[in-house]
Coordinates of C-alpha atoms and ligand atoms in Angstrom, one line a residue:
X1 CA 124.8 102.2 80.8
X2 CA 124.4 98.7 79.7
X3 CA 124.4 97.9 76.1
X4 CA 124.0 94.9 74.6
X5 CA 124.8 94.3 70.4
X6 CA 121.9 95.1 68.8
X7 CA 121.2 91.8 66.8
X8 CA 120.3 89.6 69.8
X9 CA 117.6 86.7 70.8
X10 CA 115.5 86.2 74.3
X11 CA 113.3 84.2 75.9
X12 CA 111.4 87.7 76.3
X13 CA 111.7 91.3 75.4
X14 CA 110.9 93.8 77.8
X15 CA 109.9 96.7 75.7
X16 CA 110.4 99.9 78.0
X17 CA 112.4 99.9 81.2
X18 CA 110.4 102.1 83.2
X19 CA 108.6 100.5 87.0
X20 CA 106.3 98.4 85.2
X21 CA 108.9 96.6 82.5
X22 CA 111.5 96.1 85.5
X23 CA 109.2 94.3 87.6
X24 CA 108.3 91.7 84.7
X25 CA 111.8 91.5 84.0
X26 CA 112.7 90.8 87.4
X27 CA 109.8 88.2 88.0
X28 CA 111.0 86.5 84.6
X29 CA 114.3 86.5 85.3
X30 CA 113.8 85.0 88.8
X31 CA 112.5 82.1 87.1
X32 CA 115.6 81.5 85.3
X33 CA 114.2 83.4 81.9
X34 CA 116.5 85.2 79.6
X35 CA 115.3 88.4 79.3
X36 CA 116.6 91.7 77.1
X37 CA 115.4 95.1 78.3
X38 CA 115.3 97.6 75.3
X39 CA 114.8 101.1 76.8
X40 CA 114.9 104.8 74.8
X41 CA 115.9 106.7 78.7
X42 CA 114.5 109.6 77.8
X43 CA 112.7 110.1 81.2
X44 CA 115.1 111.0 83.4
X45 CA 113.2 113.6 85.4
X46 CA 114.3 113.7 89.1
X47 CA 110.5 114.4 90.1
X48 CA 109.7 113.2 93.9
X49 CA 107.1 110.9 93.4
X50 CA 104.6 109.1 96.2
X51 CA 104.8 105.6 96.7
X52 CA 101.7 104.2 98.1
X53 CA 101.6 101.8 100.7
X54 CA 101.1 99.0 98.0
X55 CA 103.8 100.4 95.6
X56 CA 106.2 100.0 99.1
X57 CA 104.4 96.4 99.3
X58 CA 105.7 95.8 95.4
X59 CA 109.1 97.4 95.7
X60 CA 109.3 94.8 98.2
X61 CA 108.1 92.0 96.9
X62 CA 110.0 92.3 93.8
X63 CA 113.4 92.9 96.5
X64 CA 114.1 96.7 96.2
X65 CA 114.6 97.6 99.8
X66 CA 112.6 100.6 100.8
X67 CA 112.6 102.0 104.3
X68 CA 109.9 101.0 106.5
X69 CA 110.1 103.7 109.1
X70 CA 106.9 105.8 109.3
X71 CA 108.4 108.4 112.3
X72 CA 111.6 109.8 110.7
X73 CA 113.3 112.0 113.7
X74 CA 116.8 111.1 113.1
X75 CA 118.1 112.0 109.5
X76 CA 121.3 110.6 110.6
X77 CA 119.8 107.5 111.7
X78 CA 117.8 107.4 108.4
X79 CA 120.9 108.5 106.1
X80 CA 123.2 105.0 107.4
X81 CA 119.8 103.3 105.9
X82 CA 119.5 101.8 102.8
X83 CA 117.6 103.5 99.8
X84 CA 118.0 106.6 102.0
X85 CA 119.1 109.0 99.4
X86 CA 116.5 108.6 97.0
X87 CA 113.5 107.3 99.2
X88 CA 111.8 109.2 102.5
X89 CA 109.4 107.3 104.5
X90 CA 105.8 109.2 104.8
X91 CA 103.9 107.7 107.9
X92 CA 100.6 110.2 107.4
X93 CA 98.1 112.0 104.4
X94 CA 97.1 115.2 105.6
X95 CA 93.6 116.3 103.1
X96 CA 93.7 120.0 102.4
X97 CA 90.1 121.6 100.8
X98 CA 91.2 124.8 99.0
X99 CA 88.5 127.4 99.9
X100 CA 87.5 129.4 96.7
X101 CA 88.3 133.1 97.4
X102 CA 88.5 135.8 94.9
X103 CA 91.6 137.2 97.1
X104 CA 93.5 134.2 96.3
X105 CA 94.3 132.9 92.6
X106 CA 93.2 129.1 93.0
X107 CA 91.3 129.6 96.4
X108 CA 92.2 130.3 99.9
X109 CA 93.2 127.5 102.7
X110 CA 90.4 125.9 104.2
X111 CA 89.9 123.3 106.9
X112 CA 92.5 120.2 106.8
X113 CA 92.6 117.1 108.7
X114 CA 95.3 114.9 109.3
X115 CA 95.8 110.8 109.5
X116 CA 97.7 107.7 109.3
X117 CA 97.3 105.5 105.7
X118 CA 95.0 103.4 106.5
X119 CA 95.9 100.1 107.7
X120 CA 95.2 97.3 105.5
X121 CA 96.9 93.4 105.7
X122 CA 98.6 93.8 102.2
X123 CA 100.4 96.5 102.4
X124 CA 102.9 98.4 105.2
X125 CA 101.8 100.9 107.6
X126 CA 103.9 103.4 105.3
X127 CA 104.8 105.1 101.9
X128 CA 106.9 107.5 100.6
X129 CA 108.4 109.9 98.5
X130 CA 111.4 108.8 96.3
X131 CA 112.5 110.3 93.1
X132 CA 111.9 107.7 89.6
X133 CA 115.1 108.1 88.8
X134 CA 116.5 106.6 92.1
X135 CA 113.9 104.1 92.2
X136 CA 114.3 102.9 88.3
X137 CA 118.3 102.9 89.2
X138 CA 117.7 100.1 92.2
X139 CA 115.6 98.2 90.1
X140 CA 117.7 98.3 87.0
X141 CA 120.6 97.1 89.6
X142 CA 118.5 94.2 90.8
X143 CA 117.7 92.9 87.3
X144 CA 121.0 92.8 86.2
X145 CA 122.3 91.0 89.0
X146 CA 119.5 87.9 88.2
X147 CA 121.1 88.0 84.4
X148 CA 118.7 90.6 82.8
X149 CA 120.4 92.5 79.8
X150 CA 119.5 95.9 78.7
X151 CA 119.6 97.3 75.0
X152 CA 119.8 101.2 76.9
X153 CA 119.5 104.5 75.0
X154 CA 117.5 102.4 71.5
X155 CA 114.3 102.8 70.6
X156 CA 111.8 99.9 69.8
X157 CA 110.7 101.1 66.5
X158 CA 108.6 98.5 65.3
X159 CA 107.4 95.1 66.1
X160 CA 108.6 91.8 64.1
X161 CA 105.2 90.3 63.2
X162 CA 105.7 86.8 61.2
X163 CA 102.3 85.2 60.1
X164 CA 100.7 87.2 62.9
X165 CA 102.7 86.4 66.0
X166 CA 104.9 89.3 67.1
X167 CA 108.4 87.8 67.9
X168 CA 110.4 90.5 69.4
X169 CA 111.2 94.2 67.5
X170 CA 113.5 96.3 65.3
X171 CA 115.6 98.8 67.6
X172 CA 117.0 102.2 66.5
X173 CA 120.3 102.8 68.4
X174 CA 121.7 106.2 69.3
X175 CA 124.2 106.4 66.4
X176 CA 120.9 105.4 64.1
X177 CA 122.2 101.9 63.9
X178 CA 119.9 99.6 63.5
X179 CA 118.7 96.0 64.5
X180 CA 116.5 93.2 65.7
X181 CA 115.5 91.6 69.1
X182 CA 114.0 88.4 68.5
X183 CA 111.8 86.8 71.4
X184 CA 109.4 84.0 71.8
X185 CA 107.1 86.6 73.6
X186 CA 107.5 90.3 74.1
X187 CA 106.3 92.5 77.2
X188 CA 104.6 96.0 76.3
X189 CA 105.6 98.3 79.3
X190 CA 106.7 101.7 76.7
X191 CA 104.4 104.3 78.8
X192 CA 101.7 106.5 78.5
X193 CA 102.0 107.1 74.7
X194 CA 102.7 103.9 73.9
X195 CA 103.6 104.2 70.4
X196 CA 105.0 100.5 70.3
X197 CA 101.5 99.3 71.9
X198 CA 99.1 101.2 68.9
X199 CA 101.5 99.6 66.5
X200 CA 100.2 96.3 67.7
X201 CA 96.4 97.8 67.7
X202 CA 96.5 98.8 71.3
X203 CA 93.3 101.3 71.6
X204 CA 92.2 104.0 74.6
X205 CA 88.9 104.9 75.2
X206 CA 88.8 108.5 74.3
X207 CA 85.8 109.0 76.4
X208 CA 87.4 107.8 79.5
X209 CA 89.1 109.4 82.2
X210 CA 92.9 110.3 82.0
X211 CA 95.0 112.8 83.8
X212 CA 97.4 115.3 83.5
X213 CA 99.9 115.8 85.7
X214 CA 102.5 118.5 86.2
X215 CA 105.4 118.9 89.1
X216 CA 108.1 120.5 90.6
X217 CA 110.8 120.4 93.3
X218 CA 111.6 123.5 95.8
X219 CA 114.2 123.6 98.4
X220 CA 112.2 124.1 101.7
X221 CA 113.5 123.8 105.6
X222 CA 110.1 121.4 105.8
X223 CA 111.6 118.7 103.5
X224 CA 111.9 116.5 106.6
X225 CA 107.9 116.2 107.2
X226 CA 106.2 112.6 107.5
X227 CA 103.2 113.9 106.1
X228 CA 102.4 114.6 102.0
X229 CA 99.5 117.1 102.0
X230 CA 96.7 117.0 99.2
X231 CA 94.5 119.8 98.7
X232 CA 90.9 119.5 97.1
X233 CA 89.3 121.6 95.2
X234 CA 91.6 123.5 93.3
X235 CA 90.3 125.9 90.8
X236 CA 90.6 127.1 87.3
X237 CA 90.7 131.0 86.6
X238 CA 87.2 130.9 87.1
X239 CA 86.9 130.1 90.2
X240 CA 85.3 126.4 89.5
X241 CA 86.8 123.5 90.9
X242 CA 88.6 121.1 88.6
X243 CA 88.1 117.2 89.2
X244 CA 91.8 116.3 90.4
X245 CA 94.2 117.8 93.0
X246 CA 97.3 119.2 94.4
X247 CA 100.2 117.8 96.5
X248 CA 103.5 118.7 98.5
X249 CA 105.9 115.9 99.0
X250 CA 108.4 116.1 101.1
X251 CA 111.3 114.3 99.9
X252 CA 113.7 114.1 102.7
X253 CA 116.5 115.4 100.5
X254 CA 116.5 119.2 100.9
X255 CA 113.4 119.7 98.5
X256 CA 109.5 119.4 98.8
X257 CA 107.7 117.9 95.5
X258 CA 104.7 120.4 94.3
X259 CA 102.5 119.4 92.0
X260 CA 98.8 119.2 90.3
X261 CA 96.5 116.3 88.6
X262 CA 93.8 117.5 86.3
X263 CA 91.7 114.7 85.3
X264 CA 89.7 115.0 82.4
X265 CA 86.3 114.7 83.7
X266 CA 87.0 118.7 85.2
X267 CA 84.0 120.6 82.8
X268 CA 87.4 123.3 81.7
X269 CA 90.0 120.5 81.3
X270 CA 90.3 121.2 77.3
X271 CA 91.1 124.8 78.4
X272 CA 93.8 124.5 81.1
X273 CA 97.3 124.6 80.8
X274 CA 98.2 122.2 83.8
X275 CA 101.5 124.1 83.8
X276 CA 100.1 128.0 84.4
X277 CA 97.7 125.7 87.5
X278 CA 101.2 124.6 89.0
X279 CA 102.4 128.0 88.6
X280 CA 98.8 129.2 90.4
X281 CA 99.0 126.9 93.2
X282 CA 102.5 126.9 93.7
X283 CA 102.2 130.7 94.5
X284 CA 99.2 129.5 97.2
X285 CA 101.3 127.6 99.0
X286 CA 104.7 128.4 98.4
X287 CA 104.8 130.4 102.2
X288 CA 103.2 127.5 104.0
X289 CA 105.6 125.1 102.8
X290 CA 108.6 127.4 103.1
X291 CA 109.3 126.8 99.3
X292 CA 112.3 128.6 97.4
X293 CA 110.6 131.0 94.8
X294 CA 113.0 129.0 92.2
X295 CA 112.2 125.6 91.8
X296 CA 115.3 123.2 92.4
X297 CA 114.0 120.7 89.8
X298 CA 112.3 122.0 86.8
X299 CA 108.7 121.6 86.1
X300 CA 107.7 118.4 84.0
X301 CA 104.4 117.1 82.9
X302 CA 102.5 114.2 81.3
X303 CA 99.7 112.3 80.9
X304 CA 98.5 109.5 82.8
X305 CA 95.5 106.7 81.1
X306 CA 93.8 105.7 84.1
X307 CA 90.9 102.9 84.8
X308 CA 92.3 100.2 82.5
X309 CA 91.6 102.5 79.4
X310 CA 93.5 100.7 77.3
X311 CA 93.1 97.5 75.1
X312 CA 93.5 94.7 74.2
X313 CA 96.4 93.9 77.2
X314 CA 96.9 90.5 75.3
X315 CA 97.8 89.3 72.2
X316 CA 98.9 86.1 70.8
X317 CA 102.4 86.4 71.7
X318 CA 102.4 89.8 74.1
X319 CA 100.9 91.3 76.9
X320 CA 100.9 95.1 77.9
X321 CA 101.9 96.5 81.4
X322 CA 101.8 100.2 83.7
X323 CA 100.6 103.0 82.2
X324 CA 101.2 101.5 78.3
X325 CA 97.8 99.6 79.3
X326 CA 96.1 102.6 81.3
X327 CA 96.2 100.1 84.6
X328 CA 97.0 103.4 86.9
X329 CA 94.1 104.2 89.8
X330 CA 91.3 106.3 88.6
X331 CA 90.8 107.8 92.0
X332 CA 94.7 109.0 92.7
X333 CA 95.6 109.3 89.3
X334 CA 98.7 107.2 90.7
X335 CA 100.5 104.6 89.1
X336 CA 103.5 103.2 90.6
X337 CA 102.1 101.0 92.4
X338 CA 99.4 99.4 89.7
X339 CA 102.9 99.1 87.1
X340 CA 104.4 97.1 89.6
X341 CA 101.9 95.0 90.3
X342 CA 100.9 94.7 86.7
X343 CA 104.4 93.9 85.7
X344 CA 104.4 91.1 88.4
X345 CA 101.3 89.4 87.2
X346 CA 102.7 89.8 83.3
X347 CA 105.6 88.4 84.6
X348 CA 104.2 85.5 86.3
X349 CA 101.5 84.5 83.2
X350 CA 104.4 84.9 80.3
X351 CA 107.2 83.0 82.5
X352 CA 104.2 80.2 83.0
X353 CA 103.6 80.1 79.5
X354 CA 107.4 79.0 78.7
X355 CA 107.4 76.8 81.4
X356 CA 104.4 74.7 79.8
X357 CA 105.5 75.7 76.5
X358 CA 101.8 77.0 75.2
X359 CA 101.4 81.1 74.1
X360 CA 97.4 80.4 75.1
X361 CA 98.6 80.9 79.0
X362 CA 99.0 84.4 78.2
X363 CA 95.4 85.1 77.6
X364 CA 95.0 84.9 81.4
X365 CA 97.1 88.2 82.1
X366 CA 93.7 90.5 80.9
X367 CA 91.8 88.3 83.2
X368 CA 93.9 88.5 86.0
X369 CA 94.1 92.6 85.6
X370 CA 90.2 92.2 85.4
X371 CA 89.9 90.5 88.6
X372 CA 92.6 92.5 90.5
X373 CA 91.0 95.9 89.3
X374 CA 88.0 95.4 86.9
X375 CA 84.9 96.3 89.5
X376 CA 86.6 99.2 91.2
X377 CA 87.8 101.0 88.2
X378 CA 84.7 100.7 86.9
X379 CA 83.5 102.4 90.4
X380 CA 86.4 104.8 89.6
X381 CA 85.2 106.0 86.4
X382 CA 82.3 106.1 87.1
X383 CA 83.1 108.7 90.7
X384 CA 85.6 110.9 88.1
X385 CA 82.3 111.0 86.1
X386 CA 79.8 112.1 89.1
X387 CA 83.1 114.6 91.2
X388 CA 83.7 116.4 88.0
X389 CA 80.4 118.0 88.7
X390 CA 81.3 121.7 90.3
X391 CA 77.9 121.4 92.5
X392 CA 79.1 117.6 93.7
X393 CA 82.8 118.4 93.8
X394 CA 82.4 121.5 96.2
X395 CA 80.3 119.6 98.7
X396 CA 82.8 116.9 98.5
X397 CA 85.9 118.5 99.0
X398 CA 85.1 120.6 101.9
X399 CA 83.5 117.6 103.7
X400 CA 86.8 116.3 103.1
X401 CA 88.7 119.0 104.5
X402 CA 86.5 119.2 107.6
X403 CA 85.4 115.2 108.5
X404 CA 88.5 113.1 109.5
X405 CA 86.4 110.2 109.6
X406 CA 85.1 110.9 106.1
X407 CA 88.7 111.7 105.0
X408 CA 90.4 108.3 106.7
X409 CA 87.3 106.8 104.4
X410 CA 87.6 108.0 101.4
X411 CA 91.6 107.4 101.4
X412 CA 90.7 103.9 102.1
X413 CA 88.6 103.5 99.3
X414 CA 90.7 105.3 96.8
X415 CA 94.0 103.6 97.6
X416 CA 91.7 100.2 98.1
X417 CA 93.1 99.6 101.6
X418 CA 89.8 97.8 102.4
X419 CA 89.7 95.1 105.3
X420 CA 88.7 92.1 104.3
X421 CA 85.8 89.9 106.1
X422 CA 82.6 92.9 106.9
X423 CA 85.4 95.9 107.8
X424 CA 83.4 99.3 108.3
X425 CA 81.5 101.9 106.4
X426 CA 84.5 102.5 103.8
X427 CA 84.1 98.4 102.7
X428 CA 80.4 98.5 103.0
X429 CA 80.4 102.1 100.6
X430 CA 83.1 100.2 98.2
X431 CA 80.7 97.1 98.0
X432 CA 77.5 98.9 97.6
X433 CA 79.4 101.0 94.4
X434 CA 80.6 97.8 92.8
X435 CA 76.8 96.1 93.0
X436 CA 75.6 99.6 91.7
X437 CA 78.4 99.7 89.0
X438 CA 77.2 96.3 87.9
X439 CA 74.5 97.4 86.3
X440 CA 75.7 101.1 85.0
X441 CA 76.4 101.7 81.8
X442 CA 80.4 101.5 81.2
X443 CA 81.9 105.3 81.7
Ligands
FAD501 C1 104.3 114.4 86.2 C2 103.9 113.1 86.7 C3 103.9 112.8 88.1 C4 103.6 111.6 88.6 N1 103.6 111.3 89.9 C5 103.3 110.1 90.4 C6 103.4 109.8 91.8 O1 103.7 110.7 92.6 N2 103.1 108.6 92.2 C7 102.6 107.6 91.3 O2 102.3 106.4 91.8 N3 102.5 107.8 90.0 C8 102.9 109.0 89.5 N4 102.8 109.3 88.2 C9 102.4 108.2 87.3 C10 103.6 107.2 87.1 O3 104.8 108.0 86.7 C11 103.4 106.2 86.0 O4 102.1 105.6 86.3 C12 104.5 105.1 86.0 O5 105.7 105.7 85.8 C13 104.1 104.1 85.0 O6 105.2 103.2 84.8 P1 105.5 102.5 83.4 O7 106.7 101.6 83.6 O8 104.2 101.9 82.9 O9 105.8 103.6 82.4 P2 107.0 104.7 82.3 O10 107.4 105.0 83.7 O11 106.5 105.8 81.5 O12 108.2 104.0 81.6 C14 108.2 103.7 80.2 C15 109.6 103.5 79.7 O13 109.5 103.1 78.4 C16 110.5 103.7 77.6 N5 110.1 103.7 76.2 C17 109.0 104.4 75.7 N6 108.9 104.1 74.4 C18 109.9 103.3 74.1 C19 110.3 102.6 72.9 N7 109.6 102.7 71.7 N8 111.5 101.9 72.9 C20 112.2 101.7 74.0 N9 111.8 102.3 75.2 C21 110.7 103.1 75.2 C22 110.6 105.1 78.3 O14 111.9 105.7 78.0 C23 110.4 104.8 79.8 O15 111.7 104.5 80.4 C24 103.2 110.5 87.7 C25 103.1 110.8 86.3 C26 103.5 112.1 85.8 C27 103.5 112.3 84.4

């Protein structure tokens, strides 16, 4: 743990050190920036997580080495690898559709089909499963060798507003002491929650989608597998499918990650304690995957914004990243990858801003997140909207199951791996939705 004395002054203040505060700190600090990281660490969970293709393509970008073989054989080839402990290379997304069947609490197995990601220019021909902790660790590591200091284990109570302009915050320490970081512009990245984000009159739309999700690990002989399999169509008690989905993830490390994502367009989502559906679904498919009946890791849970929920994502002097501005994918539910790559455009826009000197610059970070993912979450909202339907959402998910052509489609749109120039019937789908979205009402 890294602590700096409380009282302190920065170029920038990173507040939350989580994917999508590292990667701003990183980007700022690469410019030569003097940044302070002031982070609470109370999420420590050793939950496997997946790592799309484009959070790979961040991790990257940013200079966390990941591995980039898809076809792991040789665990002791993969072991003398970098990263190897905490990240497993996952070459293909096998699509499950859960059959609803009285005999089986949550539905029986139905058809499955199995493929590659889809292969897009941006982004490697792989992801993976890696645990947050691990990841956060190499990214914390990386920081502080570029000069980025961290205030660890303090909470940023409150910002510092003077005649408007937020210019830094008070910190609580963990013997209660307190103090003040003082910044010429301060980066929002404190979660889901953000308390520190409402404080500054951050606001979600209640009405629009979020999600709830809830893992756990199990030792399993299958924790070697290149595949992650998500099944559709999960059910509630009653036997009607819930918008959202379950996964195993295979983390390379002895264990396989189980877990479930309720969004909240599913018509019983005020009802359902996501942790009794883990429990449910865990005992469906607990023999397939050769699962321990006592998890490894326990079971965690939280909530996820998704669709760009959240607003403003500027102000005067700050802009919000990750989850803190509800950038995750309203399709997956995933948000790795959308932290990192919202923490690298904040990064970019505030370290601009001190180069020129002018705290206007920063008004182009919501525009920026607009353009990146504006149309398509729209899209997305608007499909959480249209799958929570039971009639709609039992059609879809056992064409999904059953039509690996429709599957490899549908993953392409949702993880927007679309080829650029005409591509095929996924980019032609994706465009039509955005020119219909246009003119929907906002969802
Ligand atoms: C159970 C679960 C499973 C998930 N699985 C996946 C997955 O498999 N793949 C995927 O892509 N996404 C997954 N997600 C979503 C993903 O975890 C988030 O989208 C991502 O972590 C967002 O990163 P972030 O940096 O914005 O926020 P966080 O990761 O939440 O980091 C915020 C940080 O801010 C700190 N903090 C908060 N308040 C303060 C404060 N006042 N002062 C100081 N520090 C503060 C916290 O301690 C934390 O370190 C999952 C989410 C959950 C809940």
């Amino acid at each position: 743990m890294v602590t700096e004395p409380a009282d302190t002054t920065a170029d920038v203040l990173v507040v939350g050190g989580g994917p999508a505060g590292l990667a701003s700190a990183i980007e700022l600090a690469r410019r030569g920036r003097d940044v302070v990281v002031v982070d609470r660490g109370d999420t420590t969970d050793e939950i496997a997580m997946l790592f799309t293709p484009r959070a790979v393509a961040a991790s990257r970008r940013l200079g966390v080495d990941v591995l980039d073989r898809a076809d792991v054989l040789d665990r002791a080839d993969v072991l003398d690898r970098d990263g190897a402990e905490w990240f497993h290379p996952i070459g293909r997304v096998r699509i499950t559709a859960a059959m609803a069947d009285p005999a089986h609490p949550g539905g029986a197995v139905g058809p499955s089909t199995s493929s590659a990601w889809p292969r897009v220019r941006v982004a490697p021909d792989n992801g993976g499963v890696g645990t947050r902790t691990g990841f956060v660790a190499r990214l914390r590591a990386l920081a502080a060798t570029l000069g980025v200091r961290f205030l660890d284990g303090h909470d940023a109570t409150q910002p510092i507003v003077e005649r408007g302009f937020v210019r830094g915050a008070c910190v609580r320490g963990p013997d209660g002491a307190t103090g003040e970081v003082r910044a010429t512009f301060t980066v929002v990245a404190d979660g889901a929650n953000s308390h520190f984000g409402r404080l500054l009159g951050t606001y979600r739309e209640p009405d629009w989608p979020m999600a709830l999700a809830h893992t756990a690990g199990h030792r399993s002989p299958l924790h070697l597998a290149n595949e992650v399999e998500v099944v559709v169509g999960v059910t509630d008690r009653a036997g009607t499918p819930i918008a959202g989905y379950g996964w195993m993830f295979p983390t390379g490390a002895g264990t396989v990650g189980i877990g479930v994502m309720l969004v909240s367009t599913s018509p019983s989502f005020a009802v359902i304690n996501p942790a009794h559906l883990l429990e449910r679904f865990t005992e469906q498919h607990a023999d397939r995957w050769q699962l321990d009946p006592d998890p490894a890791t326990p079971a965690v849970g939280g909530r996820i914004p998704l669709g760009a929920s959240v607003g403003p994502l500027a102000g005067p002097t700050y802009v919000i990243v990750g989850d803190a501005g509800g950038v995750a994918n309203p399709l997956t539910g995933l948000g790795i990858d959308t932290a990192l790559e919202s923490g690298i455009i904040a990064g970019d826009v505030v370290g601009e801003a001190l180069d020129e000197g002018s705290a206007a610059v920063l008004q182009q970070y919501p525009k920026l997140i607009d353009d990146r993912y504006g149309s398509f979450y729209k899209v997305g909202r608007l499909a959480d909207r249209f799958v929570g339907q039971p009639p709609v959402a039992r059609r879809l998910h056992a064409a999904l199951g059953a039509r690996p052509a429709f599957a490899e489609g549908t993953l392409r749109v949702a993880l927007q791996h679309l080829r650029s120039g005409r591509g095929g019937v996924p980019e032609l789908v994706e465009r039509t939705a955005r020119a219909v979205a246009t003119f929907a009402p906002d969802a």
